[in-house]
Amino acid sequence: QVQLVESGGGLVQAGGSLKLSCAVSGRTISLSTMGWFRQAPGKEREFVAAISWGSGTYYADSVKGRFTISRDNAKNTVYLQMNSLKPEDTASYYCGKSRSGSPLRSSSAYDYWGQGTQVTVSS
């Protein structure tokens, strides 16, 4: 059984920072592409960032230069460092695991999902 658990969300003031974690159990992430997506009320789930099994990184234009995705294979964990947060970043953030790794910007490529962690940015 594969399980993903996100943590690290919370309430932060605009301009502040948060670091999200996604701990994976049941299977190693070393041969998988890992991604972060977010979903705000009334909107579809959108791509935020991804890291391939070869450690290549990819970002949505809206977060490029502010967010950084990384992975620690020894801990079977993926991270999302979020800096210079804006109110429009407010959403529930989800971690996904993909075996195919393509297309990595599409939620359809991901086989497993976590339960989500809420990020709220105040003005």
PDB file of N, CA and C in Angstrom, residues 39-91:
ATOM      1  N   GLN A  39      -5.196  23.465  -5.029  1.00  0.00           N
ATOM      2  CA  GLN A  39      -6.577  23.667  -5.415  1.00  0.00           C
ATOM      3  C   GLN A  39      -7.234  24.659  -4.466  1.00  0.00           C
ATOM      4  N   ALA A  40      -7.736  25.749  -5.032  1.00  0.00           N
ATOM      5  CA  ALA A  40      -8.473  26.756  -4.281  1.00  0.00           C
ATOM      6  C   ALA A  40      -9.965  26.504  -4.453  1.00  0.00           C
ATOM      7  N   PRO A  41     -10.796  27.001  -3.534  1.00  0.00           N
ATOM      8  CA  PRO A  41     -12.247  26.800  -3.651  1.00  0.00           C
ATOM      9  C   PRO A  41     -12.789  27.284  -4.986  1.00  0.00           C
ATOM     10  N   GLY A  42     -13.573  26.428  -5.644  1.00  0.00           N
ATOM     11  CA  GLY A  42     -14.175  26.779  -6.917  1.00  0.00           C
ATOM     12  C   GLY A  42     -13.267  26.675  -8.117  1.00  0.00           C
ATOM     13  N   LYS A  43     -12.034  26.221  -7.926  1.00  0.00           N
ATOM     14  CA  LYS A  43     -11.088  26.101  -9.023  1.00  0.00           C
ATOM     15  C   LYS A  43     -10.610  24.660  -9.183  1.00  0.00           C
ATOM     16  N   GLU A  44     -10.089  24.347 -10.372  1.00  0.00           N
ATOM     17  CA  GLU A  44      -9.522  23.030 -10.624  1.00  0.00           C
ATOM     18  C   GLU A  44      -8.134  22.927 -10.014  1.00  0.00           C
ATOM     19  N   ARG A  45      -7.720  21.693  -9.785  1.00  0.00           N
ATOM     20  CA  ARG A  45      -6.382  21.453  -9.270  1.00  0.00           C
ATOM     21  C   ARG A  45      -5.351  21.884 -10.321  1.00  0.00           C
ATOM     22  N   GLU A  46      -4.364  22.675  -9.910  1.00  0.00           N
ATOM     23  CA  GLU A  46      -3.372  23.192 -10.841  1.00  0.00           C
ATOM     24  C   GLU A  46      -1.955  22.786 -10.449  1.00  0.00           C
ATOM     25  N   PHE A  47      -1.122  22.661 -11.465  1.00  0.00           N
ATOM     26  CA  PHE A  47       0.266  22.278 -11.284  1.00  0.00           C
ATOM     27  C   PHE A  47       1.053  23.379 -10.596  1.00  0.00           C
ATOM     28  N   VAL A  48       1.919  22.987  -9.660  1.00  0.00           N
ATOM     29  CA  VAL A  48       2.797  23.922  -8.961  1.00  0.00           C
ATOM     30  C   VAL A  48       4.257  23.632  -9.269  1.00  0.00           C
ATOM     31  N   ALA A  49       4.689  22.401  -9.006  1.00  0.00           N
ATOM     32  CA  ALA A  49       6.090  22.031  -9.200  1.00  0.00           C
ATOM     33  C   ALA A  49       6.217  20.520  -9.282  1.00  0.00           C
ATOM     34  N   ALA A  50       7.299  20.046  -9.894  1.00  0.00           N
ATOM     35  CA  ALA A  50       7.569  18.616  -9.982  1.00  0.00           C
ATOM     36  C   ALA A  50       9.063  18.369  -9.999  1.00  0.00           C
ATOM     37  N   ILE A  51       9.445  17.172  -9.554  1.00  0.00           N
ATOM     38  CA  ILE A  51      10.838  16.743  -9.607  1.00  0.00           C
ATOM     39  C   ILE A  51      10.856  15.317 -10.139  1.00  0.00           C
ATOM     40  N   SER A  52      11.654  15.088 -11.182  1.00  0.00           N
ATOM     41  CA  SER A  52      11.692  13.790 -11.838  1.00  0.00           C
ATOM     42  C   SER A  52      12.550  12.797 -11.065  1.00  0.00           C
ATOM     43  N   TRP A  53      12.494  11.532 -11.504  1.00  0.00           N
ATOM     44  CA  TRP A  53      13.320  10.508 -10.849  1.00  0.00           C
ATOM     45  C   TRP A  53      14.806  10.807 -11.036  1.00  0.00           C
ATOM     46  N   GLY A  54      15.140  11.558 -12.093  1.00  0.00           N
ATOM     47  CA  GLY A  54      16.508  11.979 -12.331  1.00  0.00           C
ATOM     48  C   GLY A  54      16.845  13.319 -11.707  1.00  0.00           C
ATOM     49  N   SER A  55      15.927  13.864 -10.899  1.00  0.00           N
ATOM     50  CA  SER A  55      16.102  15.102 -10.126  1.00  0.00           C
ATOM     51  C   SER A  55      16.005  16.375 -10.953  1.00  0.00           C
ATOM     52  N   GLY A  56      15.474  16.302 -12.169  1.00  0.00           N
ATOM     53  CA  GLY A  56      15.156  17.507 -12.898  1.00  0.00           C
ATOM     54  C   GLY A  56      13.953  18.184 -12.266  1.00  0.00           C
ATOM     55  N   THR A  57      13.944  19.518 -12.216  1.00  0.00           N
ATOM     56  CA  THR A  57      12.856  20.253 -11.574  1.00  0.00           C
ATOM     57  C   THR A  57      12.093  21.105 -12.574  1.00  0.00           C
ATOM     58  N   TYR A  58      10.787  21.305 -12.290  1.00  0.00           N
ATOM     59  CA  TYR A  58       9.896  22.017 -13.181  1.00  0.00           C
ATOM     60  C   TYR A  58       8.924  22.838 -12.337  1.00  0.00           C
ATOM     61  N   TYR A  59       8.582  24.052 -12.807  1.00  0.00           N
ATOM     62  CA  TYR A  59       7.742  24.954 -12.038  1.00  0.00           C
ATOM     63  C   TYR A  59       6.702  25.637 -12.903  1.00  0.00           C
ATOM     64  N   ALA A  60       5.550  25.920 -12.303  1.00  0.00           N
ATOM     65  CA  ALA A  60       4.581  26.791 -12.931  1.00  0.00           C
ATOM     66  C   ALA A  60       5.139  28.208 -12.973  1.00  0.00           C
ATOM     67  N   ASP A  61       4.781  28.966 -14.012  1.00  0.00           N
ATOM     68  CA  ASP A  61       5.290  30.333 -14.137  1.00  0.00           C
ATOM     69  C   ASP A  61       4.925  31.194 -12.928  1.00  0.00           C
ATOM     70  N   SER A  62       3.777  30.928 -12.328  1.00  0.00           N
ATOM     71  CA  SER A  62       3.295  31.743 -11.225  1.00  0.00           C
ATOM     72  C   SER A  62       4.131  31.609  -9.952  1.00  0.00           C
ATOM     73  N   VAL A  63       4.917  30.534  -9.838  1.00  0.00           N
ATOM     74  CA  VAL A  63       5.708  30.316  -8.631  1.00  0.00           C
ATOM     75  C   VAL A  63       7.203  30.303  -8.895  1.00  0.00           C
ATOM     76  N   LYS A  64       7.611  30.374 -10.140  1.00  0.00           N
ATOM     77  CA  LYS A  64       9.029  30.316 -10.485  1.00  0.00           C
ATOM     78  C   LYS A  64       9.791  31.462  -9.807  1.00  0.00           C
ATOM     79  N   GLY A  65      10.896  31.119  -9.180  1.00  0.00           N
ATOM     80  CA  GLY A  65      11.696  32.095  -8.470  1.00  0.00           C
ATOM     81  C   GLY A  65      11.306  32.270  -7.023  1.00  0.00           C
ATOM     82  N   ARG A  66      10.140  31.747  -6.631  1.00  0.00           N
ATOM     83  CA  ARG A  66       9.674  31.844  -5.252  1.00  0.00           C
ATOM     84  C   ARG A  66       9.629  30.493  -4.546  1.00  0.00           C
ATOM     85  N   PHE A  67       9.284  29.437  -5.285  1.00  0.00           N
ATOM     86  CA  PHE A  67       9.149  28.098  -4.712  1.00  0.00           C
ATOM     87  C   PHE A  67      10.308  27.213  -5.173  1.00  0.00           C
ATOM     88  N   THR A  68      10.695  26.255  -4.328  1.00  0.00           N
ATOM     89  CA  THR A  68      11.736  25.299  -4.662  1.00  0.00           C
ATOM     90  C   THR A  68      11.299  23.901  -4.238  1.00  0.00           C
ATOM     91  N   ILE A  69      11.323  22.957  -5.175  1.00  0.00           N
ATOM     92  CA  ILE A  69      10.999  21.571  -4.865  1.00  0.00           C
ATOM     93  C   ILE A  69      12.296  20.781  -4.717  1.00  0.00           C
ATOM     94  N   SER A  70      12.313  19.851  -3.773  1.00  0.00           N
ATOM     95  CA  SER A  70      13.480  19.012  -3.557  1.00  0.00           C
ATOM     96  C   SER A  70      13.030  17.657  -3.027  1.00  0.00           C
ATOM     97  N   ARG A  71      13.950  16.703  -3.006  1.00  0.00           N
ATOM     98  CA  ARG A  71      13.622  15.374  -2.500  1.00  0.00           C
ATOM     99  C   ARG A  71      14.784  14.821  -1.697  1.00  0.00           C
ATOM    100  N   ASP A  72      14.461  13.988  -0.725  1.00  0.00           N
ATOM    101  CA  ASP A  72      15.442  13.282   0.081  1.00  0.00           C
ATOM    102  C   ASP A  72      15.086  11.808  -0.027  1.00  0.00           C
ATOM    103  N   ASN A  73      15.760  11.100  -0.917  1.00  0.00           N
ATOM    104  CA  ASN A  73      15.428   9.700  -1.159  1.00  0.00           C
ATOM    105  C   ASN A  73      15.666   8.822   0.069  1.00  0.00           C
ATOM    106  N   ALA A  74      16.660   9.164   0.878  1.00  0.00           N
ATOM    107  CA  ALA A  74      16.941   8.390   2.084  1.00  0.00           C
ATOM    108  C   ALA A  74      15.779   8.447   3.065  1.00  0.00           C
ATOM    109  N   LYS A  75      15.090   9.593   3.119  1.00  0.00           N
ATOM    110  CA  LYS A  75      13.939   9.767   3.998  1.00  0.00           C
ATOM    111  C   LYS A  75      12.621   9.498   3.293  1.00  0.00           C
ATOM    112  N   ASN A  76      12.676   9.205   1.985  1.00  0.00           N
ATOM    113  CA  ASN A  76      11.478   8.964   1.186  1.00  0.00           C
ATOM    114  C   ASN A  76      10.498  10.133   1.303  1.00  0.00           C
ATOM    115  N   THR A  77      11.040  11.341   1.183  1.00  0.00           N
ATOM    116  CA  THR A  77      10.268  12.556   1.401  1.00  0.00           C
ATOM    117  C   THR A  77      10.567  13.594   0.330  1.00  0.00           C
ATOM    118  N   VAL A  78       9.532  14.321  -0.089  1.00  0.00           N
ATOM    119  CA  VAL A  78       9.680  15.431  -1.016  1.00  0.00           C
ATOM    120  C   VAL A  78       9.243  16.708  -0.305  1.00  0.00           C
ATOM    121  N   TYR A  79       9.881  17.827  -0.638  1.00  0.00           N
ATOM    122  CA  TYR A  79       9.628  19.096   0.032  1.00  0.00           C
ATOM    123  C   TYR A  79       9.243  20.179  -0.968  1.00  0.00           C
ATOM    124  N   LEU A  80       8.544  21.185  -0.475  1.00  0.00           N
ATOM    125  CA  LEU A  80       8.257  22.388  -1.245  1.00  0.00           C
ATOM    126  C   LEU A  80       8.532  23.594  -0.358  1.00  0.00           C
ATOM    127  N   GLN A  81       9.629  24.282  -0.629  1.00  0.00           N
ATOM    128  CA  GLN A  81       9.959  25.512   0.078  1.00  0.00           C
ATOM    129  C   GLN A  81       9.265  26.672  -0.626  1.00  0.00           C
ATOM    130  N   MET A  82       8.440  27.409   0.100  1.00  0.00           N
ATOM    131  CA  MET A  82       7.656  28.501  -0.468  1.00  0.00           C
ATOM    132  C   MET A  82       8.078  29.816   0.182  1.00  0.00           C
ATOM    133  N   ASN A  83       8.620  30.727  -0.615  1.00  0.00           N
ATOM    134  CA  ASN A  83       9.047  32.033  -0.145  1.00  0.00           C
ATOM    135  C   ASN A  83       8.233  33.127  -0.820  1.00  0.00           C
ATOM    136  N   SER A  84       8.279  34.326  -0.247  1.00  0.00           N
ATOM    137  CA  SER A  84       7.575  35.488  -0.801  1.00  0.00           C
ATOM    138  C   SER A  84       6.119  35.168  -1.109  1.00  0.00           C
ATOM    139  N   LEU A  85       5.446  34.577  -0.154  1.00  0.00           N
ATOM    140  CA  LEU A  85       4.076  34.121  -0.364  1.00  0.00           C
ATOM    141  C   LEU A  85       3.115  35.283  -0.586  1.00  0.00           C
ATOM    142  N   LYS A  86       2.126  35.049  -1.444  1.00  0.00           N
ATOM    143  CA  LYS A  86       1.109  36.028  -1.802  1.00  0.00           C
ATOM    144  C   LYS A  86      -0.264  35.498  -1.427  1.00  0.00           C
ATOM    145  N   PRO A  87      -1.248  36.377  -1.208  1.00  0.00           N
ATOM    146  CA  PRO A  87      -2.600  35.900  -0.905  1.00  0.00           C
ATOM    147  C   PRO A  87      -3.152  34.943  -1.958  1.00  0.00           C
ATOM    148  N   GLU A  88      -2.787  35.124  -3.228  1.00  0.00           N
ATOM    149  CA  GLU A  88      -3.262  34.239  -4.281  1.00  0.00           C
ATOM    150  C   GLU A  88      -2.662  32.840  -4.225  1.00  0.00           C
ATOM    151  N   ASP A  89      -1.678  32.621  -3.351  1.00  0.00           N
ATOM    152  CA  ASP A  89      -1.139  31.285  -3.131  1.00  0.00           C
ATOM    153  C   ASP A  89      -2.019  30.467  -2.194  1.00  0.00           C
ATOM    154  N   THR A  90      -3.011  31.084  -1.598  1.00  0.00           N
ATOM    155  CA  THR A  90      -3.902  30.398  -0.670  1.00  0.00           C
ATOM    156  C   THR A  90      -4.627  29.255  -1.379  1.00  0.00           C
ATOM    157  N   ALA A  91      -4.481  28.044  -0.846  1.00  0.00           N
ATOM    158  CA  ALA A  91      -5.071  26.852  -1.449  1.00  0.00           C
ATOM    159  C   ALA A  91      -4.746  25.648  -0.580  1.00  0.00           C
TER     160      ALA A  91
END
